[in-house]
Amino acid sequence: MSLSLFRATAANRRTPSRTHRYSAVALATTLLTLGWSQRASAQVPTDTGTQRLPVLGRSLAGTDDSTALGLNPANIGFMKGGEFRWSAIFLDDDLSVPWQGHAFSFATPLFLNLSSGLRVDIVDPPDSAAESGNYQFVTWGLALSATDAFSLGFSLQRSYSDSAIHDRLASYTIAMTSRPAPAVGLSFVANDINGPRNQAGGSRSPSYDMGMALRPTGERTLELGLETKYIQDSDEWVPRGTIGLDIAPLGRLTGGVTLHHLDQDEPDYVASLGLSLYNSNPAGSTEFTGGAVGGNALGADDSYANPYLDLAVRTFREPVGGEAPRYAVRVRIESTPDPRGHFRMMRRLWKMANEDAVDAVLLELRTDPADSFAHAQEFRDAIHNLRRHGKKVLCHLEDNGGMALYLCSAATKILVNPAGGLRFAGLKTQSMYFAGLLNKLGIRADFVRIGAHKSAPERLTRTGASKVAKADRIDMLQQLERQLVEGVAAGRRMTPAEVRANIKQGPFIASEAKQAKFVDGVAFDDELEDAVRTMIGRDTLVVDEDVLAPRAPKKFGRERGIAVIYVDGDMVDGRSSTIPFLGMKLAGSYTIAETLKDVREDPRIGAVVLRVETPGGSAMAADVMWRQVELTAKTKPLVVSMGSYAASAGYYISAPGNRIFANPATITGSIGVFYGKADVAQLLNKIGVNVETYKTAPKADAESLYRPFTAAERKELEKKVGQFYDTFITRVAAGRPLNKAQVDQVARGRVWTGEQAKDRKLVDELGGIRQALDYARRQAGLSEDAPIVELPELQTSILGKLLGIDGLRADAQITIPQQISGMIKALGPFMVYESDKPMMLLEMAPVKP
């Protein structure tokens, strides 16, 4: 609708149309129902004069869009995206209030939890207004949202006019909103604190708004606003009530009533009623609001149908309202995600499954989509979840391996680039042994261990695997191969024997992959959108994942949520860190213990999911973490989600969990201990270095690197390692439905898949992070959309904070050749840990397709 049409509408206001008469009757009936009667002699509200257009039907504590610039600037801090809005109010010419004109506003989140906005009011009062003359108001607002439940706001206002009485009135406003619970919001706004006045007698009185928004259902479906304004110059209280009601699938009904002159027998009132129509699309939403404002406080006894309009364009989506035509989402993976990136990818796919407007998901895999089979199984689960929700999934491969084949076999369809293929001909595992190198250097690895299966020291003490270690590796390889074959067979509608036979023919070019039934066809990148439409069976829009706009929340603030705590990397004493250049992560005992203590004492955290992604490490670090896991599990639901690895010390800290989930391909178990050191005496002798030792007791230098253990010391060390092992199985027995003897039978360093571990009662359920979260929600009584916080927080640089990029650190990783990094990482754990510490560390190399 054009502005000229609006002007024409305004010009014809004196002759109310039939529609306006019907609107007046409806509004009057509503007001009578609420119990307000019409006064015989109307008066103008006290707070008239040079002022902005009022915000009609919106609550002081619950309004989270750009209209908050004129109501409560603190609330723009809660906005999930930007908004541009046009508002207009049209009044009968015989009314005495100046509330006619247009307002243009824009507000958006910035960075560092800041939001800002600008509003311009162009006020054209009715001819009968008490003080005639047009004027403009410019408002600039700034908000800082310390949390999702608390925000501070500030705004500056200034008027401009050819009329001296309206010109140069500059003031400032401060505001605060707190949302302590999903059902309650509280606000306080101090308007025009400086009480601006000009030389012509124009002024704006300081005023103070206090309001409460109540949501009886805990969501925005129904909101009641109870507010009051105190006007300082006139010493008057002005109460106000608002109502907001979501009407699916249209939008939202809003209304409000304000009372003036309470000292009179029958106070004057202003009432409004409006309907907002929302329409969302992948990139945002639009709002069109139409309504009417009336009441004898406007300056006439029979003014009920004064229209107001709003039109808004947003970069966030509304939780109600119409949806754009259905669409497909493109997800492109160009780098293999780490554990945190993997989890965030899963969360995005889960959200897509719950989006009614999403028809399909296009997965463009340009590298391995997961760094382990356990993560690939969680990705497969996300694909199955999409399909259960009626979404179709198309996987497009370029030059991928077995991990992508396994994952994509769950999809509706698999296509491959004509020049690409499948670099897959089976599984393998490789281990490096350094005893020969160490012997040449004159270094002797001296270790004591419990159980033949605890083979981690063999890398340093042998030139190849022992028979037991070899058998363990072969069994692990066979277990994972079976899971892969069964998964591919189920997804591609083949028999396991057929899958195995075809894998032996690999690797495959595109045509060979199709002949082997591992893909359905070939397609270039530019043909993928048509392929999606063909798969769906109709024309559809394909949008990139990063285009999807966030949705406005249904609830106030931040309800109780779930803390996902990562134990990611080798477990060490002290603080978590990353080894530069290698990207090798170290999970520090102090960091994890403090994080567990914090969430245990935080009332905003209803449940904890301990995400274990570690092969183990220091026994001391494990016990420090174990204690905090045990204490937390006694206080609130603590669910363990085992990722790629949760072995040795990783299993140690998992045992006290209330429930343990593992993927079938998770590597776990390895319940055992080893202890040792490197004897460099021969190396020093070769290079001409002599070490003299003076001691006050025979064993003072037993842990020295400059001599081997004596026979007596080895015997005593074996005893101590046995004591550490006994502590280990005691901790496990306390947390699992097993006694110590039963734990010992499945321990002795033996490594298990998650599937095998469940059969041996080392885990409770087979499932990934999605199942663990669902269980935690149920146990804590949390809603499906309960917030999730990931801890410990990543150490982010100042630049990263400004750009909003998590994990952008000053010690950015430098890429080094894969062959060299592989060797260094193999030796890494033995270089990280001190030689005099008992170790609980996984000994098995990863299995790769």
mmCIF file of N, CA and C in Angstrom, residues 509-593:
data_model
loop_
_atom_site.group_PDB
_atom_site.id
_atom_site.type_symbol
_atom_site.label_atom_id
_atom_site.label_comp_id
_atom_site.label_asym_id
_atom_site.label_seq_id
_atom_site.Cartn_x
_atom_site.Cartn_y
_atom_site.Cartn_z
ATOM 1 N N ILE A 509 36.256 -45.801 -9.241
ATOM 2 C CA ILE A 509 35.902 -44.564 -9.921
ATOM 3 C C ILE A 509 34.385 -44.458 -9.915
ATOM 4 N N ALA A 510 33.841 -43.361 -10.396
ATOM 5 C CA ALA A 510 32.405 -43.112 -10.260
ATOM 6 C C ALA A 510 31.561 -44.220 -10.880
ATOM 7 N N SER A 511 31.897 -44.613 -12.100
ATOM 8 C CA SER A 511 31.097 -45.638 -12.779
ATOM 9 C C SER A 511 31.183 -46.977 -12.056
ATOM 10 N N GLU A 512 32.370 -47.289 -11.507
ATOM 11 C CA GLU A 512 32.533 -48.548 -10.775
ATOM 12 C C GLU A 512 31.750 -48.527 -9.464
ATOM 13 N N ALA A 513 31.714 -47.376 -8.811
ATOM 14 C CA ALA A 513 30.948 -47.258 -7.572
ATOM 15 C C ALA A 513 29.461 -47.481 -7.822
ATOM 16 N N LYS A 514 28.978 -46.990 -8.956
ATOM 17 C CA LYS A 514 27.575 -47.215 -9.297
ATOM 18 C C LYS A 514 27.329 -48.684 -9.619
ATOM 19 N N GLN A 515 28.257 -49.290 -10.347
ATOM 20 C CA GLN A 515 28.115 -50.701 -10.685
ATOM 21 C C GLN A 515 28.127 -51.571 -9.425
ATOM 22 N N ALA A 516 28.894 -51.143 -8.417
ATOM 23 C CA ALA A 516 28.953 -51.884 -7.153
ATOM 24 C C ALA A 516 27.751 -51.589 -6.257
ATOM 25 N N LYS A 517 26.830 -50.751 -6.713
ATOM 26 C CA LYS A 517 25.608 -50.380 -5.994
ATOM 27 C C LYS A 517 25.876 -49.517 -4.763
ATOM 28 N N PHE A 518 27.056 -48.892 -4.716
ATOM 29 C CA PHE A 518 27.366 -48.029 -3.585
ATOM 30 C C PHE A 518 26.862 -46.604 -3.805
ATOM 31 N N VAL A 519 26.595 -46.218 -5.033
ATOM 32 C CA VAL A 519 26.007 -44.915 -5.347
ATOM 33 C C VAL A 519 24.893 -45.132 -6.356
ATOM 34 N N ASP A 520 24.031 -44.110 -6.469
ATOM 35 C CA ASP A 520 22.883 -44.223 -7.373
ATOM 36 C C ASP A 520 23.113 -43.568 -8.722
ATOM 37 N N GLY A 521 24.101 -42.700 -8.817
ATOM 38 C CA GLY A 521 24.339 -42.019 -10.074
ATOM 39 C C GLY A 521 25.425 -40.981 -9.934
ATOM 40 N N VAL A 522 25.605 -40.199 -10.988
ATOM 41 C CA VAL A 522 26.628 -39.161 -11.005
ATOM 42 C C VAL A 522 25.961 -37.811 -11.224
ATOM 43 N N ALA A 523 26.610 -36.758 -10.739
ATOM 44 C CA ALA A 523 26.093 -35.399 -10.918
ATOM 45 C C ALA A 523 27.198 -34.405 -10.622
ATOM 46 N N PHE A 524 27.253 -33.350 -11.443
ATOM 47 C CA PHE A 524 28.131 -32.226 -11.148
ATOM 48 C C PHE A 524 27.464 -31.345 -10.088
ATOM 49 N N ASP A 525 28.254 -30.450 -9.518
ATOM 50 C CA ASP A 525 27.708 -29.563 -8.485
ATOM 51 C C ASP A 525 26.512 -28.765 -8.993
ATOM 52 N N ASP A 526 26.597 -28.297 -10.239
ATOM 53 C CA ASP A 526 25.528 -27.443 -10.766
ATOM 54 C C ASP A 526 24.255 -28.227 -11.073
ATOM 55 N N GLU A 527 24.318 -29.543 -11.006
ATOM 56 C CA GLU A 527 23.141 -30.369 -11.277
ATOM 57 C C GLU A 527 22.435 -30.828 -9.999
ATOM 58 N N LEU A 528 22.985 -30.452 -8.860
ATOM 59 C CA LEU A 528 22.467 -31.000 -7.609
ATOM 60 C C LEU A 528 21.081 -30.467 -7.255
ATOM 61 N N GLU A 529 20.824 -29.198 -7.530
ATOM 62 C CA GLU A 529 19.508 -28.659 -7.188
ATOM 63 C C GLU A 529 18.416 -29.364 -7.976
ATOM 64 N N ASP A 530 18.684 -29.626 -9.261
ATOM 65 C CA ASP A 530 17.704 -30.378 -10.053
ATOM 66 C C ASP A 530 17.563 -31.801 -9.526
ATOM 67 N N ALA A 531 18.669 -32.375 -9.052
ATOM 68 C CA ALA A 531 18.608 -33.729 -8.494
ATOM 69 C C ALA A 531 17.747 -33.757 -7.235
ATOM 70 N N VAL A 532 17.842 -32.701 -6.426
ATOM 71 C CA VAL A 532 17.000 -32.619 -5.230
ATOM 72 C C VAL A 532 15.538 -32.533 -5.625
ATOM 73 N N ARG A 533 15.230 -31.705 -6.608
ATOM 74 C CA ARG A 533 13.836 -31.554 -7.046
ATOM 75 C C ARG A 533 13.293 -32.865 -7.603
ATOM 76 N N THR A 534 14.128 -33.578 -8.351
ATOM 77 C CA THR A 534 13.706 -34.875 -8.880
ATOM 78 C C THR A 534 13.440 -35.859 -7.748
ATOM 79 N N MET A 535 14.299 -35.847 -6.746
ATOM 80 C CA MET A 535 14.129 -36.756 -5.609
ATOM 81 C C MET A 535 12.840 -36.452 -4.852
ATOM 82 N N ILE A 536 12.531 -35.150 -4.684
ATOM 83 C CA ILE A 536 11.330 -34.758 -3.949
ATOM 84 C C ILE A 536 10.080 -34.984 -4.785
ATOM 85 N N GLY A 537 10.222 -34.780 -6.084
ATOM 86 C CA GLY A 537 9.082 -34.953 -6.964
ATOM 87 C C GLY A 537 8.344 -33.675 -7.275
ATOM 88 N N ARG A 538 8.941 -32.530 -6.951
ATOM 89 C CA ARG A 538 8.330 -31.243 -7.277
ATOM 90 C C ARG A 538 9.391 -30.156 -7.200
ATOM 91 N N ASP A 539 9.042 -28.994 -7.716
ATOM 92 C CA ASP A 539 9.968 -27.867 -7.682
ATOM 93 C C ASP A 539 10.096 -27.363 -6.246
ATOM 94 N N THR A 540 11.302 -27.015 -5.864
ATOM 95 C CA THR A 540 11.526 -26.517 -4.507
ATOM 96 C C THR A 540 12.736 -25.600 -4.497
ATOM 97 N N LEU A 541 12.788 -24.754 -3.509
ATOM 98 C CA LEU A 541 13.915 -23.850 -3.322
ATOM 99 C C LEU A 541 15.005 -24.570 -2.540
ATOM 100 N N VAL A 542 16.257 -24.427 -2.978
ATOM 101 C CA VAL A 542 17.395 -24.998 -2.260
ATOM 102 C C VAL A 542 18.198 -23.845 -1.676
ATOM 103 N N VAL A 543 18.324 -23.818 -0.355
ATOM 104 C CA VAL A 543 19.015 -22.715 0.317
ATOM 105 C C VAL A 543 20.230 -23.256 1.055
ATOM 106 N N ASP A 544 21.257 -22.416 1.171
ATOM 107 C CA ASP A 544 22.445 -22.796 1.933
ATOM 108 C C ASP A 544 22.137 -22.785 3.424
ATOM 109 N N GLU A 545 22.798 -23.648 4.137
ATOM 110 C CA GLU A 545 22.563 -23.772 5.573
ATOM 111 C C GLU A 545 22.770 -22.457 6.301
ATOM 112 N N ASP A 546 23.789 -21.679 5.889
ATOM 113 C CA ASP A 546 24.085 -20.445 6.618
ATOM 114 C C ASP A 546 23.070 -19.345 6.353
ATOM 115 N N VAL A 547 22.125 -19.577 5.444
ATOM 116 C CA VAL A 547 21.071 -18.600 5.180
ATOM 117 C C VAL A 547 19.964 -18.697 6.223
ATOM 118 N N LEU A 548 19.809 -19.849 6.839
ATOM 119 C CA LEU A 548 18.699 -20.067 7.758
ATOM 120 C C LEU A 548 18.759 -19.098 8.934
ATOM 121 N N ALA A 549 17.694 -18.364 9.102
ATOM 122 C CA ALA A 549 17.626 -17.373 10.180
ATOM 123 C C ALA A 549 17.207 -18.038 11.484
ATOM 124 N N PRO A 550 17.656 -17.497 12.620
ATOM 125 C CA PRO A 550 17.228 -18.057 13.912
ATOM 126 C C PRO A 550 15.766 -17.736 14.180
ATOM 127 N N ARG A 551 15.167 -18.488 15.052
ATOM 128 C CA ARG A 551 13.790 -18.228 15.452
ATOM 129 C C ARG A 551 13.760 -17.467 16.776
ATOM 130 N N ALA A 552 12.791 -16.581 16.880
ATOM 131 C CA ALA A 552 12.581 -15.889 18.152
ATOM 132 C C ALA A 552 12.180 -16.916 19.208
ATOM 133 N N PRO A 553 12.644 -16.752 20.426
ATOM 134 C CA PRO A 553 12.342 -17.757 21.459
ATOM 135 C C PRO A 553 10.878 -17.731 21.867
ATOM 136 N N LYS A 554 10.395 -18.887 22.288
ATOM 137 C CA LYS A 554 9.032 -18.988 22.793
ATOM 138 C C LYS A 554 8.944 -18.631 24.271
ATOM 139 N N LYS A 555 10.083 -18.671 24.940
ATOM 140 C CA LYS A 555 10.073 -18.497 26.386
ATOM 141 C C LYS A 555 10.935 -17.320 26.791
ATOM 142 N N PHE A 556 10.621 -16.756 27.934
ATOM 143 C CA PHE A 556 11.433 -15.696 28.507
ATOM 144 C C PHE A 556 12.764 -16.262 28.981
ATOM 145 N N GLY A 557 13.786 -15.454 28.793
ATOM 146 C CA GLY A 557 15.063 -15.716 29.427
ATOM 147 C C GLY A 557 15.622 -17.073 29.112
ATOM 148 N N ARG A 558 16.278 -17.610 30.086
ATOM 149 C CA ARG A 558 16.928 -18.903 29.938
ATOM 150 C C ARG A 558 16.401 -19.841 31.008
ATOM 151 N N GLU A 559 15.658 -20.856 30.581
ATOM 152 C CA GLU A 559 15.186 -21.850 31.534
ATOM 153 C C GLU A 559 16.338 -22.769 31.922
ATOM 154 N N ARG A 560 16.074 -23.643 32.865
ATOM 155 C CA ARG A 560 17.104 -24.613 33.235
ATOM 156 C C ARG A 560 17.501 -25.424 32.015
ATOM 157 N N GLY A 561 18.782 -25.644 31.882
ATOM 158 C CA GLY A 561 19.266 -26.311 30.691
ATOM 159 C C GLY A 561 20.208 -27.454 31.003
ATOM 160 N N ILE A 562 20.907 -27.885 29.959
ATOM 161 C CA ILE A 562 21.836 -29.008 30.041
ATOM 162 C C ILE A 562 23.239 -28.500 29.768
ATOM 163 N N ALA A 563 24.171 -28.894 30.595
ATOM 164 C CA ALA A 563 25.584 -28.601 30.359
ATOM 165 C C ALA A 563 26.226 -29.815 29.705
ATOM 166 N N VAL A 564 26.797 -29.602 28.525
ATOM 167 C CA VAL A 564 27.580 -30.648 27.863
ATOM 168 C C VAL A 564 29.045 -30.349 28.161
ATOM 169 N N ILE A 565 29.671 -31.214 28.929
ATOM 170 C CA ILE A 565 31.061 -31.012 29.350
ATOM 171 C C ILE A 565 31.950 -31.959 28.561
ATOM 172 N N TYR A 566 32.879 -31.382 27.808
ATOM 173 C CA TYR A 566 33.785 -32.184 26.986
ATOM 174 C C TYR A 566 35.030 -32.565 27.786
ATOM 175 N N VAL A 567 35.351 -33.848 27.765
ATOM 176 C CA VAL A 567 36.679 -34.305 28.184
ATOM 177 C C VAL A 567 37.338 -34.772 26.893
ATOM 178 N N ASP A 568 38.026 -33.858 26.254
ATOM 179 C CA ASP A 568 38.488 -34.035 24.878
ATOM 180 C C ASP A 568 40.008 -33.978 24.832
ATOM 181 N N GLY A 569 40.640 -35.097 24.535
ATOM 182 C CA GLY A 569 42.091 -35.136 24.438
ATOM 183 C C GLY A 569 42.714 -35.973 25.539
ATOM 184 N N ASP A 570 44.041 -36.059 25.533
ATOM 185 C CA ASP A 570 44.759 -36.821 26.553
ATOM 186 C C ASP A 570 44.595 -36.156 27.915
ATOM 187 N N MET A 571 44.309 -36.951 28.919
ATOM 188 C CA MET A 571 44.040 -36.432 30.260
ATOM 189 C C MET A 571 45.354 -36.183 30.996
ATOM 190 N N VAL A 572 45.529 -34.946 31.467
ATOM 191 C CA VAL A 572 46.776 -34.550 32.126
ATOM 192 C C VAL A 572 46.459 -33.859 33.442
ATOM 193 N N ASP A 573 47.457 -33.804 34.309
ATOM 194 C CA ASP A 573 47.337 -33.031 35.541
ATOM 195 C C ASP A 573 47.427 -31.546 35.196
ATOM 196 N N GLY A 574 46.609 -30.719 35.849
ATOM 197 C CA GLY A 574 46.686 -29.280 35.628
ATOM 198 C C GLY A 574 45.578 -28.765 34.739
ATOM 199 N N ARG A 575 45.928 -27.805 33.888
ATOM 200 C CA ARG A 575 44.956 -27.105 33.053
ATOM 201 C C ARG A 575 44.888 -27.686 31.644
ATOM 202 N N SER A 576 43.703 -27.565 31.040
ATOM 203 C CA SER A 576 43.548 -27.970 29.645
ATOM 204 C C SER A 576 44.354 -27.049 28.746
ATOM 205 N N SER A 577 44.873 -27.595 27.666
ATOM 206 C CA SER A 577 45.654 -26.792 26.727
ATOM 207 C C SER A 577 45.716 -27.525 25.399
ATOM 208 N N THR A 578 46.344 -26.881 24.443
ATOM 209 C CA THR A 578 46.555 -27.469 23.123
ATOM 210 C C THR A 578 48.024 -27.346 22.779
ATOM 211 N N ILE A 579 48.615 -28.422 22.254
ATOM 212 C CA ILE A 579 50.015 -28.373 21.850
ATOM 213 C C ILE A 579 50.095 -27.661 20.507
ATOM 214 N N PRO A 580 50.820 -26.543 20.424
ATOM 215 C CA PRO A 580 50.902 -25.787 19.170
ATOM 216 C C PRO A 580 51.417 -26.651 18.026
ATOM 217 N N PHE A 581 51.002 -26.290 16.815
ATOM 218 C CA PHE A 581 51.407 -26.916 15.556
ATOM 219 C C PHE A 581 50.753 -28.281 15.329
ATOM 220 N N LEU A 582 50.599 -29.074 16.378
ATOM 221 C CA LEU A 582 50.017 -30.402 16.214
ATOM 222 C C LEU A 582 48.505 -30.400 16.407
ATOM 223 N N GLY A 583 47.983 -29.422 17.142
ATOM 224 C CA GLY A 583 46.570 -29.429 17.476
ATOM 225 C C GLY A 583 46.214 -30.545 18.442
ATOM 226 N N MET A 584 47.202 -31.061 19.162
ATOM 227 C CA MET A 584 46.971 -32.132 20.136
ATOM 228 C C MET A 584 46.350 -31.537 21.391
ATOM 229 N N LYS A 585 45.170 -32.046 21.763
ATOM 230 C CA LYS A 585 44.433 -31.481 22.885
ATOM 231 C C LYS A 585 44.757 -32.227 24.174
ATOM 232 N N LEU A 586 44.850 -31.463 25.250
ATOM 233 C CA LEU A 586 45.099 -32.009 26.574
ATOM 234 C C LEU A 586 43.949 -31.600 27.484
ATOM 235 N N ALA A 587 43.282 -32.578 28.076
ATOM 236 C CA ALA A 587 42.171 -32.319 28.996
ATOM 237 C C ALA A 587 42.725 -32.263 30.411
ATOM 238 N N GLY A 588 42.791 -31.059 30.978
ATOM 239 C CA GLY A 588 43.406 -30.865 32.284
ATOM 240 C C GLY A 588 42.478 -31.186 33.439
ATOM 241 N N SER A 589 43.018 -31.826 34.465
ATOM 242 C CA SER A 589 42.204 -32.231 35.615
ATOM 243 C C SER A 589 41.603 -31.032 36.333
ATOM 244 N N TYR A 590 42.378 -29.945 36.480
ATOM 245 C CA TYR A 590 41.852 -28.768 37.175
ATOM 246 C C TYR A 590 40.695 -28.154 36.384
ATOM 247 N N THR A 591 40.869 -28.053 35.095
ATOM 248 C CA THR A 591 39.843 -27.436 34.247
ATOM 249 C C THR A 591 38.538 -28.221 34.308
ATOM 250 N N ILE A 592 38.623 -29.536 34.142
ATOM 251 C CA ILE A 592 37.410 -30.357 34.135
ATOM 252 C C ILE A 592 36.774 -30.400 35.518
ATOM 253 N N ALA A 593 37.590 -30.532 36.566
ATOM 254 C CA ALA A 593 37.047 -30.595 37.926
ATOM 255 C C ALA A 593 36.326 -29.300 38.289
#
